[in-house]
Short mmCIF file of C-alpha atoms in Angstrom, two decimals:
data_model
loop_
_atom_site.label_atom_id
_atom_site.label_comp_id
_atom_site.label_asym_id
_atom_site.label_seq_id
_atom_site.Cartn_x
_atom_site.Cartn_y
_atom_site.Cartn_z
CA UNK P 257 0.00 0.00 0.00
CA UNK P 258 2.85 2.36 0.85
CA UNK P 259 4.36 1.95 -2.63
CA UNK P 260 1.04 2.60 -4.30
CA UNK P 261 0.40 5.81 -2.38
CA UNK P 262 3.98 6.98 -2.94
CA UNK P 263 3.80 6.22 -6.64
CA UNK P 264 0.64 8.30 -6.93
CA UNK P 265 2.35 11.17 -5.12
CA UNK P 266 5.33 10.98 -7.45
CA UNK P 267 3.08 11.15 -10.49
CA UNK P 268 1.41 14.25 -9.13
CA UNK P 269 4.71 16.14 -8.94
CA UNK P 270 6.60 14.50 -11.79
CA UNK P 271 7.61 15.95 -15.10
CA UNK P 272 8.77 13.09 -17.35
CA UNK P 273 12.36 13.53 -18.57
CA UNK P 274 12.30 14.66 -22.17
CA UNK P 275 14.25 12.63 -24.72
CA UNK P 276 16.88 14.92 -26.16
CA UNK P 277 15.92 16.40 -29.49
CA UNK P 278 12.14 15.87 -29.07
CA UNK P 279 9.94 18.81 -29.98
CA UNK P 280 6.80 19.90 -28.15
CA UNK P 281 3.29 19.92 -29.62
CA UNK P 282 0.46 22.21 -28.72
CA UNK P 283 -2.22 19.55 -28.28
CA UNK P 284 -3.04 15.88 -28.93
CA UNK P 285 -3.94 14.98 -32.49
CA UNK P 286 -6.01 11.95 -33.36
CA UNK P 287 -5.03 9.57 -36.13
CA UNK P 288 -6.71 10.38 -39.42
CA UNK P 289 -5.43 7.60 -41.65
CA UNK P 290 -7.99 6.22 -44.10
CA UNK P 291 -8.03 2.83 -42.38
CA UNK P 292 -8.29 4.15 -38.83
CA UNK P 293 -11.47 2.88 -37.21
CA UNK P 294 -12.81 1.40 -40.44
CA UNK P 295 -13.27 -2.14 -39.10
CA UNK P 296 -16.34 -1.49 -36.91
CA UNK P 297 -16.68 -5.12 -35.87
CA UNK P 298 -13.33 -4.91 -34.11
CA UNK P 299 -12.76 -3.52 -30.64
CA UNK P 300 -10.93 -0.21 -30.42
CA UNK P 301 -7.82 0.33 -28.36
CA UNK P 302 -6.20 3.70 -27.73
CA UNK P 303 -2.48 4.39 -28.10
CA UNK P 304 -1.11 7.59 -26.55
CA UNK P 305 2.27 8.16 -28.15
CA UNK P 306 4.90 10.74 -27.27
CA UNK P 307 6.64 12.39 -30.25
CA UNK P 308 10.20 11.07 -30.29
CA UNK P 309 11.16 12.91 -33.45
CA UNK P 310 10.35 15.88 -35.73
CA UNK P 311 6.61 16.36 -36.18
CA UNK P 312 6.84 16.59 -39.96
CA UNK P 313 8.42 13.13 -40.28
CA UNK P 314 7.85 11.18 -37.06
CA UNK P 315 4.11 11.79 -36.69
CA UNK P 316 3.05 10.72 -40.20
CA UNK P 317 5.37 7.72 -40.10
CA UNK P 318 3.87 6.53 -36.82
CA UNK P 319 0.39 7.06 -38.27
CA UNK P 320 1.28 4.96 -41.32
CA UNK P 321 2.47 2.15 -39.04
CA UNK P 322 -0.79 2.24 -37.09
CA UNK P 323 -2.77 2.38 -40.35
CA UNK P 324 -0.92 -0.71 -41.53
CA UNK P 325 -1.95 -2.55 -38.37
CA UNK P 326 -5.56 -1.42 -38.78
CA UNK P 327 -5.62 -2.63 -42.39
CA UNK P 328 -4.47 -6.12 -41.40
CA UNK P 329 -6.51 -8.91 -39.86
CA UNK P 330 -6.21 -8.21 -36.14
CA UNK P 331 -8.61 -8.29 -33.24
CA UNK P 332 -8.59 -4.53 -32.75
CA UNK P 333 -8.46 -1.18 -34.44
CA UNK P 334 -5.94 1.23 -32.91
CA UNK P 335 -6.80 4.87 -32.36
CA UNK P 336 -3.55 6.85 -32.26
CA UNK P 337 -3.17 10.07 -30.31
CA UNK P 338 0.17 11.82 -30.55
CA UNK P 339 0.53 13.69 -27.30
CA UNK P 340 2.36 16.79 -26.17
CA UNK P 341 5.40 16.43 -23.90
CA UNK P 342 4.00 19.31 -21.88
CA UNK P 343 1.42 18.07 -19.39
CA UNK P 344 1.60 14.42 -20.43
CA UNK P 345 2.03 13.14 -16.88
CA UNK P 346 -0.96 15.15 -15.70
CA UNK P 347 -3.09 13.80 -18.54
CA UNK P 348 -2.15 10.20 -17.73
CA UNK P 349 -2.78 10.77 -14.02
CA UNK P 350 -6.20 12.30 -14.66
CA UNK P 351 -7.14 9.46 -17.02
CA UNK P 352 -6.09 6.81 -14.48
CA UNK P 353 -8.12 8.48 -11.73
CA UNK P 354 -11.14 8.67 -14.03
CA UNK P 355 -10.83 5.00 -14.94
CA UNK P 356 -10.10 5.78 -18.58
CA UNK P 357 -6.36 5.61 -19.28
CA UNK P 358 -5.22 4.67 -22.78
CA UNK P 359 -4.74 1.01 -23.55
CA UNK P 360 -1.11 1.55 -24.62
CA UNK P 361 1.59 4.15 -24.08
CA UNK P 362 5.34 4.61 -24.40
CA UNK P 363 7.59 6.42 -21.94
CA UNK P 364 10.87 6.20 -20.03
CA UNK P 365 11.22 2.94 -18.13
CA UNK P 366 11.66 4.64 -14.79
CA UNK P 367 8.38 6.46 -15.25
CA UNK P 368 6.52 3.31 -16.24
CA UNK P 369 7.60 1.68 -12.97
CA UNK P 370 5.32 4.10 -11.11
CA UNK P 371 2.29 2.85 -13.01
CA UNK P 372 3.31 -0.70 -12.11
CA UNK P 373 3.55 0.24 -8.41
CA UNK P 374 0.03 1.64 -8.60
CA UNK P 375 -1.22 -1.66 -10.01
CA UNK P 376 -1.92 0.05 -13.35
CA UNK P 377 0.42 -1.94 -15.62
CA UNK P 378 -0.82 -4.78 -17.78
CA UNK P 379 1.25 -7.94 -17.21
CA UNK P 380 3.13 -8.73 -20.45
CA UNK P 381 5.04 -11.73 -19.09
CA UNK P 382 3.16 -14.19 -21.26
CA UNK P 383 4.41 -12.44 -24.40
CA UNK P 384 8.02 -13.06 -23.45
CA UNK P 385 7.21 -16.64 -22.43
CA UNK P 386 5.51 -17.20 -25.79
CA UNK P 387 8.52 -15.87 -27.68
CA UNK P 388 10.82 -18.17 -25.75
CA UNK P 389 8.58 -21.22 -26.18
CA UNK P 390 8.18 -20.60 -29.91
CA UNK P 391 11.87 -19.71 -30.33
CA UNK P 392 10.79 -16.40 -31.82
CA UNK P 393 13.96 -14.47 -32.82
CA UNK P 394 12.67 -11.33 -31.10
CA UNK P 395 13.29 -12.94 -27.70
CA UNK P 396 17.05 -12.51 -28.19
CA UNK P 397 16.92 -9.42 -30.37
CA UNK P 398 16.87 -6.66 -27.77
CA UNK P 399 19.95 -4.72 -26.71
CA UNK P 400 21.60 -6.12 -23.61
CA UNK P 401 19.70 -5.54 -20.38
CA UNK P 402 16.73 -3.78 -21.96
CA UNK P 403 14.26 -6.63 -21.59
CA UNK P 404 15.18 -7.08 -17.92
CA UNK P 405 14.78 -3.34 -17.30
CA UNK P 406 11.04 -3.69 -17.88
CA UNK P 407 10.47 -6.14 -15.03
CA UNK P 408 8.70 -5.06 -11.84
CA UNK P 409 8.26 -7.48 -8.94
CA UNK P 410 8.83 -10.44 -11.21
CA UNK P 411 6.42 -9.32 -13.94
CA UNK P 412 7.26 -7.95 -17.38
CA UNK P 413 5.34 -4.70 -17.19
CA UNK P 414 7.00 -3.04 -20.20
CA UNK P 415 8.89 -4.16 -23.29
CA UNK P 416 11.86 -2.39 -24.92
CA UNK P 417 11.01 0.31 -27.43
CA UNK P 418 14.12 2.45 -27.93
CA UNK P 419 17.18 3.87 -26.19
CA UNK P 420 18.76 7.32 -26.03
CA UNK P 421 22.54 7.11 -25.50
CA UNK P 422 24.69 9.91 -24.15
CA UNK P 423 28.04 10.43 -25.88
CA UNK P 424 30.48 13.23 -26.52
CA UNK P 425 30.16 14.92 -29.88
CA UNK P 426 32.96 17.12 -31.12
CA UNK P 427 34.34 19.40 -33.80
CA UNK P 428 36.35 17.00 -35.95
CA UNK P 429 37.87 19.88 -37.92
CA UNK P 430 39.35 21.22 -34.67
CA UNK P 431 40.31 18.07 -32.77
CA UNK P 432 41.42 15.93 -35.71
CA UNK P 433 42.37 18.22 -38.59
CA UNK P 434 43.94 21.11 -36.69
CA UNK P 435 45.11 19.55 -33.41
CA UNK P 436 46.02 16.16 -34.86
CA UNK P 437 44.21 13.85 -32.43
CA UNK P 438 43.58 10.40 -33.88
CA UNK P 439 41.58 7.28 -33.05
CA UNK P 440 38.83 9.27 -31.41
CA UNK P 441 36.34 6.65 -32.58
CA UNK P 442 38.06 4.13 -30.27
CA UNK P 443 38.18 4.14 -26.47
CA UNK P 444 39.23 7.55 -25.17
CA UNK P 445 40.80 7.58 -21.71
CA UNK P 446 40.20 10.36 -19.21
CA UNK P 447 43.85 11.32 -19.61
CA UNK P 448 43.40 11.71 -23.35
CA UNK P 449 40.23 13.71 -22.84
CA UNK P 450 42.12 16.08 -20.52
CA UNK P 451 44.93 16.29 -23.05
CA UNK P 452 42.43 17.33 -25.72
CA UNK P 453 40.93 19.94 -23.40
CA UNK P 454 44.37 21.38 -22.67
CA UNK P 455 45.25 21.57 -26.39
CA UNK P 456 41.99 23.34 -27.25
CA UNK P 457 42.44 25.86 -24.45
CA UNK P 458 46.05 26.56 -25.38
CA UNK P 459 45.37 27.14 -29.07
CA UNK P 460 41.89 28.62 -29.06
CA UNK P 461 41.34 29.99 -25.58
CA UNK P 462 42.24 33.52 -26.60
CA UNK P 463 39.62 33.27 -29.35
CA UNK P 464 36.90 32.49 -26.82
CA UNK P 465 36.58 28.79 -27.55
CA UNK P 466 35.98 26.46 -24.59
CA UNK P 467 37.09 22.83 -24.66
CA UNK P 468 33.98 21.06 -23.35
CA UNK P 469 30.52 21.65 -21.90
CA UNK P 470 27.36 20.02 -20.69
CA UNK P 471 24.26 21.79 -19.38
CA UNK P 472 22.90 21.78 -15.85
CA UNK P 473 19.28 22.93 -15.98
CA UNK P 474 16.37 20.60 -16.89
CA UNK P 475 18.11 17.57 -15.35
CA UNK P 476 21.27 18.33 -17.32
CA UNK P 477 23.48 17.95 -14.27
CA UNK P 478 21.88 14.56 -13.54
CA UNK P 479 22.79 13.58 -17.09
CA UNK P 480 26.33 14.80 -16.58
CA UNK P 481 26.72 12.84 -13.36
CA UNK P 482 25.46 9.65 -14.96
CA UNK P 483 27.68 10.19 -18.00
CA UNK P 484 30.91 10.50 -16.08
CA UNK P 485 30.11 7.80 -13.50
CA UNK P 486 29.36 5.15 -16.09
CA UNK P 487 32.66 5.85 -17.86
CA UNK P 488 34.47 4.94 -14.63
CA UNK P 489 32.56 1.75 -13.84
CA UNK P 490 30.48 3.53 -11.18
CA UNK P 491 26.75 4.03 -10.76
CA UNK P 492 24.27 5.94 -8.64
CA UNK P 493 22.51 2.77 -7.43
CA UNK P 494 23.59 -0.47 -5.73
CA UNK P 495 23.26 -3.80 -7.53
CA UNK P 496 20.19 -4.74 -5.48
CA UNK P 497 18.54 -1.40 -6.28
CA UNK P 498 18.03 -0.54 -2.61
CA UNK P 499 20.78 1.98 -1.80
CA UNK P 500 22.58 4.92 -3.31
CA UNK P 501 26.13 4.20 -4.45
CA UNK P 502 27.77 7.62 -4.52
CA UNK P 503 30.16 7.21 -1.59
CA UNK P 504 32.76 5.13 -3.40
CA UNK P 505 36.33 5.77 -4.56
CA UNK P 506 35.18 5.46 -8.18
CA UNK P 507 32.62 8.24 -7.83
CA UNK P 508 35.16 10.40 -5.99
CA UNK P 509 37.44 9.97 -9.00
CA UNK P 510 34.59 11.21 -11.19
CA UNK P 511 34.20 14.34 -9.12
CA UNK P 512 37.95 14.79 -9.24
CA UNK P 513 37.87 14.74 -13.04
CA UNK P 514 35.12 17.36 -13.18
CA UNK P 515 36.82 19.49 -10.55
CA UNK P 516 40.04 19.44 -12.56
CA UNK P 517 38.12 20.58 -15.62
CA UNK P 518 36.60 23.37 -13.54
CA UNK P 519 39.92 24.48 -12.03
CA UNK P 520 41.65 24.52 -15.41
CA UNK P 521 38.78 26.54 -16.89
CA UNK P 522 37.85 23.97 -19.52
CA UNK P 523 34.13 24.67 -18.95
CA UNK P 524 32.38 27.78 -20.28
CA UNK P 525 31.73 30.64 -17.89
CA UNK P 526 28.29 30.37 -16.37
CA UNK P 527 27.76 26.73 -17.34
CA UNK P 528 26.06 26.13 -13.99
CA UNK P 529 23.03 28.01 -15.34
CA UNK P 530 23.00 26.56 -18.87
CA UNK P 531 20.03 24.76 -20.37
CA UNK P 532 20.30 22.53 -23.43
CA UNK P 533 19.62 25.37 -25.85
CA UNK P 534 22.44 27.47 -24.33
CA UNK P 535 24.93 24.67 -24.91
CA UNK P 536 23.72 24.08 -28.45
CA UNK P 537 23.96 27.79 -29.29
CA UNK P 538 27.52 27.94 -27.99
CA UNK P 539 28.51 24.96 -30.12
CA UNK P 540 26.76 26.38 -33.18
CA UNK P 541 28.57 29.70 -32.75
CA UNK P 542 31.97 27.99 -32.92
CA UNK P 543 32.80 28.64 -29.25
CA UNK P 544 32.78 25.02 -28.09
CA UNK P 545 34.90 22.05 -29.15
CA UNK P 546 33.05 19.20 -27.37
CA UNK P 547 29.60 18.63 -25.86
CA UNK P 548 28.96 15.79 -23.41
CA UNK P 549 25.30 15.20 -24.13
CA UNK P 550 23.37 13.88 -27.10
CA UNK P 551 21.68 13.48 -29.52
CA UNK P 552 22.99 16.36 -31.55
CA UNK P 553 20.02 16.76 -33.87
CA UNK P 554 20.49 20.53 -33.72
CA UNK P 555 23.74 20.11 -35.65
CA UNK P 556 21.80 19.02 -38.73
CA UNK P 557 20.49 22.55 -39.18
CA UNK P 558 23.96 23.76 -40.22
CA UNK P 559 25.47 21.89 -43.14
CA UNK P 560 29.04 22.97 -42.43
CA UNK P 561 28.78 22.17 -38.73
CA UNK P 562 27.15 18.82 -39.50
CA UNK P 563 29.96 17.92 -41.87
CA UNK P 564 32.56 18.70 -39.21
CA UNK P 565 30.90 16.97 -36.24
CA UNK P 566 31.57 13.43 -35.04
CA UNK P 567 30.68 11.30 -32.04
CA UNK P 568 33.56 10.24 -29.81
CA UNK P 569 34.17 6.63 -28.90
CA UNK P 570 33.50 5.46 -25.34
CA UNK P 571 35.28 7.58 -22.74
CA UNK P 572 36.89 5.30 -20.16
CA UNK P 573 38.04 6.17 -16.64
CA UNK P 574 40.90 4.57 -14.67
CA UNK P 575 38.63 2.33 -12.55
CA UNK P 576 36.38 1.04 -15.32
CA UNK P 577 36.48 -2.72 -15.89
CA UNK P 578 35.10 -2.21 -19.42
CA UNK P 579 33.83 0.69 -21.53
CA UNK P 580 30.27 1.80 -20.77
CA UNK P 581 28.11 4.71 -21.81
CA UNK P 582 24.78 5.47 -20.18
CA UNK P 583 21.56 5.23 -22.15
CA UNK P 584 18.05 6.33 -21.18
CA UNK P 585 15.68 3.62 -22.38
CA UNK P 586 11.99 3.81 -23.21
CA UNK P 587 9.44 1.03 -23.03
CA UNK P 588 5.97 0.28 -24.34
CA UNK P 589 3.29 -0.87 -21.92
CA UNK P 590 -0.43 -1.58 -21.60
CA UNK P 591 -2.66 -0.35 -18.80
CA UNK P 592 -4.33 -2.87 -16.49
CA UNK P 593 -7.63 -1.00 -16.75
CA UNK P 594 -7.96 -1.87 -20.42
CA UNK P 595 -11.19 -3.63 -21.35
CA UNK P 596 -9.29 -5.48 -24.08
CA UNK P 597 -6.14 -7.00 -22.58
CA UNK P 598 -5.58 -9.65 -25.25
CA UNK P 599 -5.99 -7.21 -28.14
CA UNK P 600 -3.71 -4.74 -26.34
CA UNK P 601 -0.99 -7.36 -25.97
CA UNK P 602 -1.44 -8.37 -29.61
CA UNK P 603 -0.88 -4.78 -30.75
CA UNK P 604 2.15 -4.27 -28.50
CA UNK P 605 3.78 -7.40 -29.93
CA UNK P 606 2.97 -6.39 -33.51
CA UNK P 607 4.25 -2.86 -32.96
CA UNK P 608 7.60 -4.07 -31.60
CA UNK P 609 8.04 -6.20 -34.70
CA UNK P 610 6.98 -3.52 -37.17
CA UNK P 611 8.22 -0.12 -35.99
CA UNK P 612 11.52 0.02 -37.89
CA UNK P 613 10.36 2.82 -40.18
CA UNK P 614 10.15 5.20 -37.21
CA UNK P 615 13.94 5.39 -37.40
CA UNK P 616 14.45 5.17 -41.15
CA UNK P 617 11.64 7.44 -42.35
CA UNK P 618 10.44 9.06 -39.14
CA UNK P 619 13.70 10.60 -37.99
CA UNK P 620 13.33 9.26 -34.45
CA UNK P 621 15.92 10.94 -32.23
CA UNK P 622 16.89 7.72 -30.48
CA UNK P 623 18.12 4.25 -31.35
CA UNK P 624 15.90 1.17 -31.74
CA UNK P 625 15.90 -1.50 -29.06
CA UNK P 626 16.01 -4.29 -31.65
CA UNK P 627 19.53 -5.46 -32.61
CA UNK P 628 18.44 -6.75 -36.01
CA UNK P 629 17.26 -3.29 -37.07
CA UNK P 630 20.89 -2.20 -37.25
CA UNK P 631 21.46 -4.53 -40.19
CA UNK P 632 19.53 -2.06 -42.35
CA UNK P 633 21.66 -0.07 -44.78
CA UNK P 634 20.27 3.08 -43.17
CA UNK P 635 22.70 2.68 -40.26
CA UNK P 636 25.61 2.71 -42.68
CA UNK P 637 24.46 5.55 -44.90
CA UNK P 638 22.77 7.93 -42.45
CA UNK P 639 25.71 9.76 -40.94
CA UNK P 640 24.26 10.73 -37.57
CA UNK P 641 22.42 7.52 -36.69
CA UNK P 642 25.31 5.51 -38.09
CA UNK P 643 27.60 7.27 -35.62
CA UNK P 644 25.34 6.35 -32.70
CA UNK P 645 24.82 2.80 -33.89
CA UNK P 646 28.57 2.24 -34.15
CA UNK P 647 28.88 2.35 -30.35
CA UNK P 648 25.70 0.45 -29.43
CA UNK P 649 27.59 -2.42 -27.74
CA UNK P 650 28.77 0.02 -25.07
CA UNK P 651 25.35 1.42 -24.12
CA UNK P 652 24.09 0.42 -20.67
CA UNK P 653 20.69 1.33 -19.28
CA UNK P 654 20.75 3.96 -16.53
CA UNK P 655 19.54 1.44 -13.93
CA UNK P 656 22.84 -0.50 -14.14
CA UNK P 657 23.97 -2.49 -12.13
CA UNK P 658 20.45 -3.05 -10.74
CA UNK P 659 18.26 -5.33 -12.83
CA UNK P 660 15.64 -2.62 -13.28
CA UNK P 661 14.82 0.90 -12.17
CA UNK P 662 13.75 1.20 -8.53
CA UNK P 663 10.42 2.94 -7.99
CA UNK P 664 12.28 5.87 -6.43
CA UNK P 665 14.14 6.59 -9.70
CA UNK P 666 11.45 8.94 -10.97
CA UNK P 667 11.52 11.11 -7.85
CA UNK P 668 15.33 11.10 -7.68
CA UNK P 669 15.65 12.19 -11.30
CA UNK P 670 12.79 14.67 -11.42
CA UNK P 671 14.16 16.41 -8.32
CA UNK P 672 17.63 16.37 -9.92
CA UNK P 673 19.20 14.89 -6.77
CA UNK P 674 22.07 13.35 -8.72
CA UNK P 675 23.02 16.68 -10.21
CA UNK P 676 23.48 18.48 -6.90
CA UNK P 677 27.14 17.49 -6.29
CA UNK P 678 28.10 18.76 -9.75
CA UNK P 679 26.19 22.00 -9.31
CA UNK P 680 27.79 22.57 -5.90
CA UNK P 681 31.22 21.96 -7.42
CA UNK P 682 30.56 24.40 -10.25
CA UNK P 683 29.48 26.98 -7.66
CA UNK P 684 32.88 26.66 -5.97
CA UNK P 685 32.58 23.82 -3.45
CA UNK P 686 35.73 21.72 -2.98
CA UNK P 687 34.15 19.34 -0.47
CA UNK P 688 33.48 16.57 -2.93
CA UNK P 689 33.07 13.86 -0.28
CA UNK P 690 30.63 16.01 1.68
CA UNK P 691 28.54 16.85 -1.37
CA UNK P 692 28.34 13.19 -2.40
CA UNK P 693 27.34 12.16 1.12
CA UNK P 694 24.53 14.71 1.27
CA UNK P 695 23.10 13.49 -2.02
CA UNK P 696 23.55 9.82 -1.16
CA UNK P 697 21.73 10.33 2.16
CA UNK P 698 18.91 12.15 0.37
CA UNK P 699 18.55 9.35 -2.18
CA UNK P 700 18.60 6.68 0.54
CA UNK P 701 15.69 8.34 2.32
CA UNK P 702 13.61 8.13 -0.86
CA UNK P 703 14.76 4.60 -1.66
CA UNK P 704 13.91 3.41 1.85
CA UNK P 705 10.49 5.01 1.68
CA UNK P 706 9.56 3.47 -1.66
CA UNK P 707 11.27 0.04 -1.51
#
C-alpha cells in the first residue's frame, strides 16, 4: 500500500524527462489515416504516443504504421493520439483516476515503474514466455539488459522500445584536422580527454573557444553525473537497487575529473546556469569544441557544422572494468484498466516487430531496441544515426547495475538529486566527499520510503 500511495504522489509532482531532441506539440492529435477505425466489428484500443522525433516526419510515419496494423486482420483497431510532452504526466494521471487511461503508451522505463507500483500496468510476461517457447527471434533481439529493465516485482510490465545514448560529440575539424588527435572513434581515456581539453584551451582559448561543456538545468546535471560515472565503472545505485552508491572511490574519482576541468577553466563561464539550448547555441557559434550530451540533432540545421561533427568513442576512466556509456531507455506498456487486454498485448507485440520505419523514415531521435534493425543499410548511410549505432555495444541502461529501475528513480531524477554534487562543485565547493554524502543520504531516504 505504501508503494502505491507513494507512486501516486510521485506522479502528481513528476515531469517526465524529455528525450533529447524531441519537440513539443500544442495539443493531442487523433489519427486520421484512411483505415483508422474502419473495421467497426473490431474492438478499439487507444495508443497515446509521445513524439520522439520531428513532427513533420515522425508523426506521419507513426500514423502509417498504425494504419498498416488497422488494415491487417487483427482483433482490434488502434486509435492513435500523438501527445504533447508538456502536461503528459498530468493527462495520464487524470485518465487513471477517471478510470479511462489509454490502452497503450510509451515512456521512459523509470516512469513506467510508477504505473506498475500503482497496479496500473498490464502484465506482459506471457508475451516473453511465448517468444521463448516458440523460439521467436525477437526474444534474443533486444539490446543487452533492456528486456530485464522492464520487469517489476517479477512481472514484465513493459517491453523495450528504444534507447537514447549519451556520448560526446565534437568538432572534428578542430580536434582531428587542426590539433592532430587520432583514433577518437576508439576508447578515449580520461587522460586523453584532458589532453584534448588542454590543447583546445592553449590554441583557441584567446579566441573564446571552450574545450567542453554540458548543461545543468532541466536535469542536465543529472545527465552529466550519470555520463561520467558510467565511464568509470560507477553508478548511482547499488546492484540490489536498494541503496545509493555515490560514496565510493570510483565516484570520488569522477568528481575529481570534473573538478580538474573546472579548475583549469575547460568549462564555459556560467555553465552552472545553462540549459540545453544554451549549450547548443555555444557549439553552433563555434565557441565550443566538445559537448557531453546527445543526440545532436540541432547540428543538422547547419550543413558545415554537421559535416565537421563526429561522435567520440567510449570515454573510459581509470577504474572502469570495461567501456560503458549510459543510455536512457523507453518502453511500451499496456494499462491494467484496459477492457481489451488480449488485443492490447497483440498490438504491442505487432508494434515491436513492425516499428523500424520510425527510425528510417520518421527521424526518431533515439536508437531502436532491436539489434536486427541495425542490419539495415540506413545505419551505414545515415551519418548521424550511423555514428550512434557504431557504439551500441557500449550502451548500458541507466539502472545498471540493478536489474531494473527502482520505484524511487522517478523522484530522484525529477528532483535532480544526482546533479546536486556537480552543481555545488561548479558553484565553488571543494568538499566533494561532503557533497556526495549529502546526495547519497537524500537518495537513501527516498529509496527506503519506496522500496
